[in-house]
Amino acid sequence: MTGSFRGKIVWITGASSGIGEALAKAFAASGAHIILSGRRTDALEQVAADLETDSLVLPFETTDYDALPATIETARRWKGKVDILVNNAGISQRSLALDTHPDVHHRIINVDLLAPIWLTQLLLPHMIAAGGGHIVGISSVAGRVGVPLRTAYCAAKHGLIGYMDALRAETEQLHNIHVTNILPGSIRTNVSRNALTKDGDSRGKSDAVIDNGMEPAECAHQILEAVADNVPELIIAEGPEMAIAKLRQSDPEQCFAMTSAMGAQIAEKYEAGDDD
């Protein structure tokens, strides 16, 4: 991939850690200039210090919609345009629907769905005026399959895929705007530690499946290949996660039976107070 994105301006949200940080390093190594966004300025600056190319640290709160137009203008003026937008910022969930406070659903859907939609909507006219671009939506296998303990997260990630698919249909041929949906499975990040519990608190601990998941650098490598090849959708998963994602398409009834059996076991544990 060396040089594949030379001179491209890539804007990554959620760039301070995990998949976002790995993407920043991978795009930079491939010659791109990087706009790093997130909430933690110090963490973004640390990522920027490790990059091999020009970068702009642009911290902002993704749900501060009033401030978003000025943020977009700062990003555009840095190098004159944004070629690739990666909507990566997000937050997960670990709680039963039965117990989850409505504010948790509101927060997750706001961060994981409405925020990337609005950022994309405001940047889209500028991409069209520049002659095209590429928009990447980091969804999840949970954006294709209903996964226990993640009702709000699944709702948001399913919705993001739907929005991106419809956007691609409207803009790909007419305006040269390519859209790629990425559906990761378990990637070794802090996603479980930062996930919201039923009351909206951070969970503070990880899952074994996440700790044993794919390295973020490998995930980033596959994403770059998909963007370079204008792939509309890519599932990045292994083993049972890949199998169930494919099963959702090929045999939905079997998929539903499997997730129902898994969900019953998990729900029984959670209702008994065991959330490990």
PDB file of C-alpha atoms in Angstrom:
ATOM      1  CA  MET A   1       0.000   0.000   0.000  1.00  0.00           C
ATOM      2  CA  THR A   2       3.043   2.308   0.137  1.00  0.00           C
ATOM      3  CA  GLY A   3       2.264   5.479  -1.813  1.00  0.00           C
ATOM      4  CA  SER A   4      -1.287   4.470  -2.734  1.00  0.00           C
ATOM      5  CA  PHE A   5      -2.764   7.564  -1.077  1.00  0.00           C
ATOM      6  CA  ARG A   6       0.094   9.975  -1.695  1.00  0.00           C
ATOM      7  CA  GLY A   7      -1.077  13.575  -1.373  1.00  0.00           C
ATOM      8  CA  LYS A   8      -4.639  12.639  -0.330  1.00  0.00           C
ATOM      9  CA  ILE A   9      -6.229  14.477   2.590  1.00  0.00           C
ATOM     10  CA  VAL A  10      -7.779  11.973   4.993  1.00  0.00           C
ATOM     11  CA  TRP A  11      -9.975  13.078   7.907  1.00  0.00           C
ATOM     12  CA  ILE A  12     -10.404  10.462  10.649  1.00  0.00           C
ATOM     13  CA  THR A  13     -12.741  10.818  13.623  1.00  0.00           C
ATOM     14  CA  GLY A  14     -12.076   8.803  16.757  1.00  0.00           C
ATOM     15  CA  ALA A  15      -8.394   8.971  15.818  1.00  0.00           C
ATOM     16  CA  SER A  16      -6.861   8.973  19.306  1.00  0.00           C
ATOM     17  CA  SER A  17      -6.790   5.191  19.770  1.00  0.00           C
ATOM     18  CA  GLY A  18      -7.858   1.815  18.429  1.00  0.00           C
ATOM     19  CA  ILE A  19      -8.897   1.496  14.803  1.00  0.00           C
ATOM     20  CA  GLY A  20      -8.743   5.265  14.285  1.00  0.00           C
ATOM     21  CA  GLU A  21      -5.133   5.516  15.433  1.00  0.00           C
ATOM     22  CA  ALA A  22      -4.164   2.496  13.332  1.00  0.00           C
ATOM     23  CA  LEU A  23      -5.840   4.034  10.287  1.00  0.00           C
ATOM     24  CA  ALA A  24      -4.012   7.314  10.813  1.00  0.00           C
ATOM     25  CA  LYS A  25      -0.664   5.519  10.840  1.00  0.00           C
ATOM     26  CA  ALA A  26      -1.543   3.347   7.851  1.00  0.00           C
ATOM     27  CA  PHE A  27      -2.801   6.218   5.695  1.00  0.00           C
ATOM     28  CA  ALA A  28       0.206   8.340   6.663  1.00  0.00           C
ATOM     29  CA  ALA A  29       2.586   5.527   5.750  1.00  0.00           C
ATOM     30  CA  SER A  30       0.841   5.391   2.378  1.00  0.00           C
ATOM     31  CA  GLY A  31       1.548   9.072   1.716  1.00  0.00           C
ATOM     32  CA  ALA A  32      -1.665  10.750   2.864  1.00  0.00           C
ATOM     33  CA  HIS A  33      -1.938  13.901   4.963  1.00  0.00           C
ATOM     34  CA  ILE A  34      -4.044  13.274   8.052  1.00  0.00           C
ATOM     35  CA  ILE A  35      -6.630  15.286   9.969  1.00  0.00           C
ATOM     36  CA  LEU A  36      -6.937  13.760  13.429  1.00  0.00           C
ATOM     37  CA  SER A  37     -10.165  14.321  15.323  1.00  0.00           C
ATOM     38  CA  GLY A  38     -11.461  13.185  18.683  1.00  0.00           C
ATOM     39  CA  ARG A  39     -12.150  14.688  22.083  1.00  0.00           C
ATOM     40  CA  ARG A  40      -8.718  14.234  23.732  1.00  0.00           C
ATOM     41  CA  THR A  41      -6.243  16.769  22.387  1.00  0.00           C
ATOM     42  CA  ASP A  42      -3.261  15.254  24.207  1.00  0.00           C
ATOM     43  CA  ALA A  43      -3.934  11.783  22.791  1.00  0.00           C
ATOM     44  CA  LEU A  44      -4.391  13.173  19.277  1.00  0.00           C
ATOM     45  CA  GLU A  45      -1.109  15.070  19.542  1.00  0.00           C
ATOM     46  CA  GLN A  46       0.647  11.883  20.591  1.00  0.00           C
ATOM     47  CA  VAL A  47      -0.712  10.098  17.519  1.00  0.00           C
ATOM     48  CA  ALA A  48       0.336  13.031  15.313  1.00  0.00           C
ATOM     49  CA  ALA A  49       3.880  12.873  16.662  1.00  0.00           C
ATOM     50  CA  ASP A  50       4.208   9.309  15.369  1.00  0.00           C
ATOM     51  CA  LEU A  51       2.972   9.997  11.831  1.00  0.00           C
ATOM     52  CA  GLU A  52       5.262  10.062   8.809  1.00  0.00           C
ATOM     53  CA  THR A  53       3.498  12.927   7.052  1.00  0.00           C
ATOM     54  CA  ASP A  54       1.756  16.273   7.636  1.00  0.00           C
ATOM     55  CA  SER A  55      -1.084  16.164  10.124  1.00  0.00           C
ATOM     56  CA  LEU A  56      -3.627  18.511  11.662  1.00  0.00           C
ATOM     57  CA  VAL A  57      -4.916  17.924  15.183  1.00  0.00           C
ATOM     58  CA  LEU A  58      -8.557  19.011  15.103  1.00  0.00           C
ATOM     59  CA  PRO A  59     -10.326  18.060  18.336  1.00  0.00           C
ATOM     60  CA  PHE A  60     -14.097  18.430  18.501  1.00  0.00           C
ATOM     61  CA  GLU A  61     -17.174  16.892  20.053  1.00  0.00           C
ATOM     62  CA  THR A  62     -18.978  15.010  17.285  1.00  0.00           C
ATOM     63  CA  THR A  63     -22.423  15.809  18.712  1.00  0.00           C
ATOM     64  CA  ASP A  64     -21.809  19.568  18.995  1.00  0.00           C
ATOM     65  CA  TYR A  65     -23.742  20.249  15.817  1.00  0.00           C
ATOM     66  CA  ASP A  66     -23.685  24.035  16.185  1.00  0.00           C
ATOM     67  CA  ALA A  67     -19.869  24.042  16.135  1.00  0.00           C
ATOM     68  CA  LEU A  68     -19.583  21.567  13.259  1.00  0.00           C
ATOM     69  CA  PRO A  69     -19.667  24.035  10.303  1.00  0.00           C
ATOM     70  CA  ALA A  70     -16.655  25.923  11.683  1.00  0.00           C
ATOM     71  CA  THR A  71     -14.836  22.649  12.318  1.00  0.00           C
ATOM     72  CA  ILE A  72     -15.418  21.555   8.736  1.00  0.00           C
ATOM     73  CA  GLU A  73     -14.162  24.893   7.440  1.00  0.00           C
ATOM     74  CA  THR A  74     -10.947  24.488   9.448  1.00  0.00           C
ATOM     75  CA  ALA A  75     -10.454  21.001   8.014  1.00  0.00           C
ATOM     76  CA  ARG A  76     -11.074  22.187   4.440  1.00  0.00           C
ATOM     77  CA  ARG A  77      -8.780  25.195   4.655  1.00  0.00           C
ATOM     78  CA  TRP A  78      -5.832  23.183   5.939  1.00  0.00           C
ATOM     79  CA  LYS A  79      -4.994  21.724   2.523  1.00  0.00           C
ATOM     80  CA  GLY A  80      -7.857  23.076   0.425  1.00  0.00           C
ATOM     81  CA  LYS A  81     -10.090  19.983   0.497  1.00  0.00           C
ATOM     82  CA  VAL A  82     -10.856  16.652   2.152  1.00  0.00           C
ATOM     83  CA  ASP A  83     -10.497  13.641  -0.134  1.00  0.00           C
ATOM     84  CA  ILE A  84     -11.452  10.874   2.300  1.00  0.00           C
ATOM     85  CA  LEU A  85     -13.654  11.090   5.392  1.00  0.00           C
ATOM     86  CA  VAL A  86     -13.523   8.176   7.829  1.00  0.00           C
ATOM     87  CA  ASN A  87     -16.461   8.197  10.249  1.00  0.00           C
ATOM     88  CA  ASN A  88     -14.883   6.107  12.987  1.00  0.00           C
ATOM     89  CA  ALA A  89     -15.847   7.757  16.285  1.00  0.00           C
ATOM     90  CA  GLY A  90     -18.319   5.719  18.282  1.00  0.00           C
ATOM     91  CA  ILE A  91     -19.274   4.097  21.552  1.00  0.00           C
ATOM     92  CA  SER A  92     -20.548   0.605  22.308  1.00  0.00           C
ATOM     93  CA  GLN A  93     -22.907  -0.932  24.866  1.00  0.00           C
ATOM     94  CA  ARG A  94     -23.058  -3.818  27.320  1.00  0.00           C
ATOM     95  CA  SER A  95     -26.550  -4.022  28.831  1.00  0.00           C
ATOM     96  CA  LEU A  96     -29.858  -5.808  28.391  1.00  0.00           C
ATOM     97  CA  ALA A  97     -32.635  -3.877  26.654  1.00  0.00           C
ATOM     98  CA  LEU A  98     -34.874  -4.693  29.611  1.00  0.00           C
ATOM     99  CA  ASP A  99     -32.628  -2.737  31.971  1.00  0.00           C
ATOM    100  CA  THR A 100     -31.236   0.032  29.776  1.00  0.00           C
ATOM    101  CA  HIS A 101     -32.133   3.637  30.547  1.00  0.00           C
ATOM    102  CA  PRO A 102     -33.518   5.566  27.549  1.00  0.00           C
ATOM    103  CA  ASP A 103     -30.672   8.081  27.842  1.00  0.00           C
ATOM    104  CA  VAL A 104     -28.225   5.318  26.918  1.00  0.00           C
ATOM    105  CA  HIS A 105     -30.074   4.625  23.669  1.00  0.00           C
ATOM    106  CA  HIS A 106     -30.218   8.343  22.973  1.00  0.00           C
ATOM    107  CA  ARG A 107     -26.510   8.871  23.572  1.00  0.00           C
ATOM    108  CA  ILE A 108     -25.337   5.888  21.535  1.00  0.00           C
ATOM    109  CA  ILE A 109     -27.595   6.652  18.566  1.00  0.00           C
ATOM    110  CA  ASN A 110     -26.535  10.294  18.713  1.00  0.00           C
ATOM    111  CA  VAL A 111     -22.812   9.475  18.728  1.00  0.00           C
ATOM    112  CA  ASP A 112     -22.799   6.432  16.439  1.00  0.00           C
ATOM    113  CA  LEU A 113     -25.450   7.424  13.885  1.00  0.00           C
ATOM    114  CA  LEU A 114     -26.586  11.033  13.907  1.00  0.00           C
ATOM    115  CA  ALA A 115     -23.115  12.527  14.379  1.00  0.00           C
ATOM    116  CA  PRO A 116     -21.503  10.764  11.389  1.00  0.00           C
ATOM    117  CA  ILE A 117     -24.572  11.504   9.275  1.00  0.00           C
ATOM    118  CA  TRP A 118     -24.401  15.197  10.051  1.00  0.00           C
ATOM    119  CA  LEU A 119     -20.635  15.445   9.513  1.00  0.00           C
ATOM    120  CA  THR A 120     -21.048  13.686   6.176  1.00  0.00           C
ATOM    121  CA  GLN A 121     -23.993  15.868   5.174  1.00  0.00           C
ATOM    122  CA  LEU A 122     -22.083  19.090   5.811  1.00  0.00           C
ATOM    123  CA  LEU A 123     -18.880  17.938   4.100  1.00  0.00           C
ATOM    124  CA  LEU A 124     -20.630  16.369   1.110  1.00  0.00           C
ATOM    125  CA  PRO A 125     -21.238  19.581  -0.920  1.00  0.00           C
ATOM    126  CA  HIS A 126     -17.554  20.473  -0.629  1.00  0.00           C
ATOM    127  CA  MET A 127     -16.512  17.031  -1.853  1.00  0.00           C
ATOM    128  CA  ILE A 128     -18.867  17.311  -4.802  1.00  0.00           C
ATOM    129  CA  ALA A 129     -17.526  20.770  -5.653  1.00  0.00           C
ATOM    130  CA  ALA A 130     -13.980  19.358  -5.572  1.00  0.00           C
ATOM    131  CA  GLY A 131     -14.937  16.694  -8.117  1.00  0.00           C
ATOM    132  CA  GLY A 132     -15.400  13.705  -5.856  1.00  0.00           C
ATOM    133  CA  GLY A 133     -14.235  11.961  -2.727  1.00  0.00           C
ATOM    134  CA  HIS A 134     -14.575   8.893  -0.571  1.00  0.00           C
ATOM    135  CA  ILE A 135     -16.644   8.430   2.580  1.00  0.00           C
ATOM    136  CA  VAL A 136     -15.996   5.525   4.923  1.00  0.00           C
ATOM    137  CA  GLY A 137     -18.470   4.414   7.571  1.00  0.00           C
ATOM    138  CA  ILE A 138     -17.063   2.241  10.340  1.00  0.00           C
ATOM    139  CA  SER A 139     -20.072   0.138  11.260  1.00  0.00           C
ATOM    140  CA  SER A 140     -19.752  -3.339  12.809  1.00  0.00           C
ATOM    141  CA  VAL A 141     -20.749  -6.962  12.407  1.00  0.00           C
ATOM    142  CA  ALA A 142     -23.388  -5.760  14.891  1.00  0.00           C
ATOM    143  CA  GLY A 143     -24.598  -3.513  12.094  1.00  0.00           C
ATOM    144  CA  ARG A 144     -25.625  -6.628  10.192  1.00  0.00           C
ATOM    145  CA  VAL A 145     -26.524  -9.047  13.013  1.00  0.00           C
ATOM    146  CA  GLY A 146     -28.597  -8.351  16.128  1.00  0.00           C
ATOM    147  CA  VAL A 147     -26.129  -9.050  18.937  1.00  0.00           C
ATOM    148  CA  PRO A 148     -27.170  -9.490  22.604  1.00  0.00           C
ATOM    149  CA  LEU A 149     -26.338  -6.649  25.042  1.00  0.00           C
ATOM    150  CA  ARG A 150     -26.088  -4.148  22.192  1.00  0.00           C
ATOM    151  CA  THR A 151     -29.626  -3.083  21.254  1.00  0.00           C
ATOM    152  CA  ALA A 152     -28.798   0.628  20.970  1.00  0.00           C
ATOM    153  CA  TYR A 153     -25.435  -0.065  19.352  1.00  0.00           C
ATOM    154  CA  CYS A 154     -26.994  -2.422  16.806  1.00  0.00           C
ATOM    155  CA  ALA A 155     -29.700   0.132  16.021  1.00  0.00           C
ATOM    156  CA  ALA A 156     -27.096   2.808  15.337  1.00  0.00           C
ATOM    157  CA  LYS A 157     -24.751   0.600  13.325  1.00  0.00           C
ATOM    158  CA  HIS A 158     -27.574  -0.884  11.239  1.00  0.00           C
ATOM    159  CA  GLY A 159     -28.737   2.668  10.583  1.00  0.00           C
ATOM    160  CA  LEU A 160     -25.283   3.820   9.515  1.00  0.00           C
ATOM    161  CA  ILE A 161     -25.103   1.089   6.893  1.00  0.00           C
ATOM    162  CA  GLY A 162     -28.520   2.084   5.568  1.00  0.00           C
ATOM    163  CA  TYR A 163     -27.580   5.750   5.333  1.00  0.00           C
ATOM    164  CA  MET A 164     -24.276   5.011   3.605  1.00  0.00           C
ATOM    165  CA  ASP A 165     -25.872   2.590   1.144  1.00  0.00           C
ATOM    166  CA  ALA A 166     -28.496   5.172   0.174  1.00  0.00           C
ATOM    167  CA  LEU A 167     -25.857   7.896  -0.093  1.00  0.00           C
ATOM    168  CA  ARG A 168     -23.772   5.716  -2.397  1.00  0.00           C
ATOM    169  CA  ALA A 169     -26.788   5.137  -4.625  1.00  0.00           C
ATOM    170  CA  GLU A 170     -27.330   8.892  -4.966  1.00  0.00           C
ATOM    171  CA  THR A 171     -23.754  10.105  -5.396  1.00  0.00           C
ATOM    172  CA  GLU A 172     -21.413   7.440  -6.755  1.00  0.00           C
ATOM    173  CA  GLN A 173     -22.124   7.726 -10.468  1.00  0.00           C
ATOM    174  CA  LEU A 174     -23.397  11.280 -10.557  1.00  0.00           C
ATOM    175  CA  HIS A 175     -20.805  12.959  -8.321  1.00  0.00           C
ATOM    176  CA  ASN A 176     -17.868  10.512  -8.087  1.00  0.00           C
ATOM    177  CA  ILE A 177     -18.424  10.050  -4.362  1.00  0.00           C
ATOM    178  CA  HIS A 178     -17.424   6.535  -3.347  1.00  0.00           C
ATOM    179  CA  VAL A 179     -18.825   5.037  -0.142  1.00  0.00           C
ATOM    180  CA  THR A 180     -17.351   2.108   1.775  1.00  0.00           C
ATOM    181  CA  ASN A 181     -19.014   0.423   4.743  1.00  0.00           C
ATOM    182  CA  ILE A 182     -16.656  -1.392   7.092  1.00  0.00           C
ATOM    183  CA  LEU A 183     -18.058  -4.084   9.398  1.00  0.00           C
ATOM    184  CA  PRO A 184     -15.400  -5.092  11.932  1.00  0.00           C
ATOM    185  CA  GLY A 185     -15.818  -7.963  14.316  1.00  0.00           C
ATOM    186  CA  SER A 186     -13.682  -8.211  17.451  1.00  0.00           C
ATOM    187  CA  ILE A 187     -10.686  -5.896  17.194  1.00  0.00           C
ATOM    188  CA  ARG A 188      -8.236  -5.544  20.074  1.00  0.00           C
ATOM    189  CA  THR A 189      -9.216  -2.066  21.275  1.00  0.00           C
ATOM    190  CA  ASN A 190     -10.794  -0.429  24.331  1.00  0.00           C
ATOM    191  CA  VAL A 191     -14.297  -0.686  22.859  1.00  0.00           C
ATOM    192  CA  SER A 192     -15.563  -2.945  25.665  1.00  0.00           C
ATOM    193  CA  ARG A 193     -13.943  -0.926  28.447  1.00  0.00           C
ATOM    194  CA  ASN A 194     -15.535   2.263  27.137  1.00  0.00           C
ATOM    195  CA  ALA A 195     -18.932   0.660  26.440  1.00  0.00           C
ATOM    196  CA  LEU A 196     -21.948   2.059  28.275  1.00  0.00           C
ATOM    197  CA  THR A 197     -23.751   0.022  30.910  1.00  0.00           C
ATOM    198  CA  LYS A 198     -27.481   0.148  31.601  1.00  0.00           C
ATOM    199  CA  ASP A 199     -27.164   3.434  33.521  1.00  0.00           C
ATOM    200  CA  GLY A 200     -24.780   5.109  31.090  1.00  0.00           C
ATOM    201  CA  ASP A 201     -21.571   4.482  33.029  1.00  0.00           C
ATOM    202  CA  SER A 202     -18.428   3.238  31.313  1.00  0.00           C
ATOM    203  CA  ARG A 203     -18.099  -0.514  31.742  1.00  0.00           C
ATOM    204  CA  GLY A 204     -14.451  -0.316  32.719  1.00  0.00           C
ATOM    205  CA  LYS A 205     -13.489  -3.834  31.713  1.00  0.00           C
ATOM    206  CA  SER A 206     -12.887  -5.711  28.504  1.00  0.00           C
ATOM    207  CA  ASP A 207     -14.266  -8.909  26.960  1.00  0.00           C
ATOM    208  CA  ALA A 208     -12.148 -11.983  26.316  1.00  0.00           C
ATOM    209  CA  VAL A 209     -13.327 -12.030  22.695  1.00  0.00           C
ATOM    210  CA  ILE A 210     -12.077  -8.459  22.229  1.00  0.00           C
ATOM    211  CA  ASP A 211      -8.779  -9.132  23.988  1.00  0.00           C
ATOM    212  CA  ASN A 212      -8.221 -12.081  21.648  1.00  0.00           C
ATOM    213  CA  GLY A 213      -9.386 -10.193  18.577  1.00  0.00           C
ATOM    214  CA  MET A 214      -7.614  -8.939  15.495  1.00  0.00           C
ATOM    215  CA  GLU A 215      -4.841  -6.371  15.870  1.00  0.00           C
ATOM    216  CA  PRO A 216      -5.956  -2.837  14.881  1.00  0.00           C
ATOM    217  CA  ALA A 217      -3.058  -2.573  12.423  1.00  0.00           C
ATOM    218  CA  GLU A 218      -4.328  -5.589  10.459  1.00  0.00           C
ATOM    219  CA  CYS A 219      -7.847  -4.166  10.473  1.00  0.00           C
ATOM    220  CA  ALA A 220      -6.501  -0.843   9.189  1.00  0.00           C
ATOM    221  CA  HIS A 221      -4.557  -2.601   6.421  1.00  0.00           C
ATOM    222  CA  GLN A 222      -7.724  -4.291   5.177  1.00  0.00           C
ATOM    223  CA  ILE A 223      -9.649  -1.002   5.306  1.00  0.00           C
ATOM    224  CA  LEU A 224      -7.004   0.770   3.210  1.00  0.00           C
ATOM    225  CA  GLU A 225      -7.165  -1.970   0.596  1.00  0.00           C
ATOM    226  CA  ALA A 226     -10.962  -1.640   0.468  1.00  0.00           C
ATOM    227  CA  VAL A 227     -10.777   2.140   0.050  1.00  0.00           C
ATOM    228  CA  ALA A 228      -8.084   1.883  -2.614  1.00  0.00           C
ATOM    229  CA  ASP A 229     -10.249  -0.571  -4.572  1.00  0.00           C
ATOM    230  CA  ASN A 230     -13.531   1.355  -4.005  1.00  0.00           C
ATOM    231  CA  VAL A 231     -15.093  -1.688  -2.306  1.00  0.00           C
ATOM    232  CA  PRO A 232     -18.692  -0.861  -1.257  1.00  0.00           C
ATOM    233  CA  GLU A 233     -18.684  -3.075   1.846  1.00  0.00           C
ATOM    234  CA  LEU A 234     -16.127  -5.146   3.714  1.00  0.00           C
ATOM    235  CA  ILE A 235     -16.634  -7.451   6.694  1.00  0.00           C
ATOM    236  CA  ILE A 236     -13.451  -7.665   8.762  1.00  0.00           C
ATOM    237  CA  ALA A 237     -13.957 -10.642  11.036  1.00  0.00           C
ATOM    238  CA  GLU A 238     -12.734 -14.140  11.695  1.00  0.00           C
ATOM    239  CA  GLY A 239     -14.194 -17.485  12.748  1.00  0.00           C
ATOM    240  CA  PRO A 240     -17.738 -17.488  14.171  1.00  0.00           C
ATOM    241  CA  GLU A 241     -18.163 -13.734  13.712  1.00  0.00           C
ATOM    242  CA  MET A 242     -17.532 -13.936   9.989  1.00  0.00           C
ATOM    243  CA  ALA A 243     -19.716 -17.035   9.729  1.00  0.00           C
ATOM    244  CA  ILE A 244     -22.706 -15.426  11.434  1.00  0.00           C
ATOM    245  CA  ALA A 245     -22.355 -12.221   9.415  1.00  0.00           C
ATOM    246  CA  LYS A 246     -22.537 -14.272   6.215  1.00  0.00           C
ATOM    247  CA  LEU A 247     -25.327 -16.430   7.603  1.00  0.00           C
ATOM    248  CA  ARG A 248     -27.467 -13.295   8.147  1.00  0.00           C
ATOM    249  CA  GLN A 249     -27.529 -12.944   4.365  1.00  0.00           C
ATOM    250  CA  SER A 250     -27.661 -16.572   3.255  1.00  0.00           C
ATOM    251  CA  ASP A 251     -29.938 -18.132   5.901  1.00  0.00           C
ATOM    252  CA  PRO A 252     -31.587 -15.507   8.157  1.00  0.00           C
ATOM    253  CA  GLU A 253     -33.738 -18.031  10.021  1.00  0.00           C
ATOM    254  CA  GLN A 254     -30.734 -20.044  11.122  1.00  0.00           C
ATOM    255  CA  CYS A 255     -28.948 -16.845  12.078  1.00  0.00           C
ATOM    256  CA  PHE A 256     -31.897 -15.741  14.219  1.00  0.00           C
ATOM    257  CA  ALA A 257     -32.064 -19.154  15.906  1.00  0.00           C
ATOM    258  CA  MET A 258     -28.366 -18.992  16.768  1.00  0.00           C
ATOM    259  CA  THR A 259     -28.486 -15.457  18.138  1.00  0.00           C
ATOM    260  CA  SER A 260     -31.649 -16.261  20.123  1.00  0.00           C
ATOM    261  CA  ALA A 261     -29.968 -19.238  21.787  1.00  0.00           C
ATOM    262  CA  MET A 262     -26.892 -17.170  22.549  1.00  0.00           C
ATOM    263  CA  GLY A 263     -29.007 -14.263  23.783  1.00  0.00           C
ATOM    264  CA  ALA A 264     -31.001 -16.467  26.146  1.00  0.00           C
ATOM    265  CA  GLN A 265     -27.832 -17.698  27.830  1.00  0.00           C
ATOM    266  CA  ILE A 266     -26.387 -14.212  28.151  1.00  0.00           C
ATOM    267  CA  ALA A 267     -29.636 -12.650  29.358  1.00  0.00           C
ATOM    268  CA  GLU A 268     -30.043 -15.340  32.008  1.00  0.00           C
ATOM    269  CA  LYS A 269     -26.558 -14.570  33.330  1.00  0.00           C
ATOM    270  CA  TYR A 270     -27.121 -10.815  33.299  1.00  0.00           C
ATOM    271  CA  GLU A 271     -30.478 -11.090  35.022  1.00  0.00           C
ATOM    272  CA  ALA A 272     -28.737 -13.156  37.713  1.00  0.00           C
ATOM    273  CA  GLY A 273     -26.215 -10.341  38.196  1.00  0.00           C
ATOM    274  CA  ASP A 274     -23.292 -11.935  36.327  1.00  0.00           C
ATOM    275  CA  ASP A 275     -22.085  -9.475  33.707  1.00  0.00           C
ATOM    276  CA  ASP A 276     -18.734 -11.145  32.931  1.00  0.00           C
TER     277      ASP A 276
END
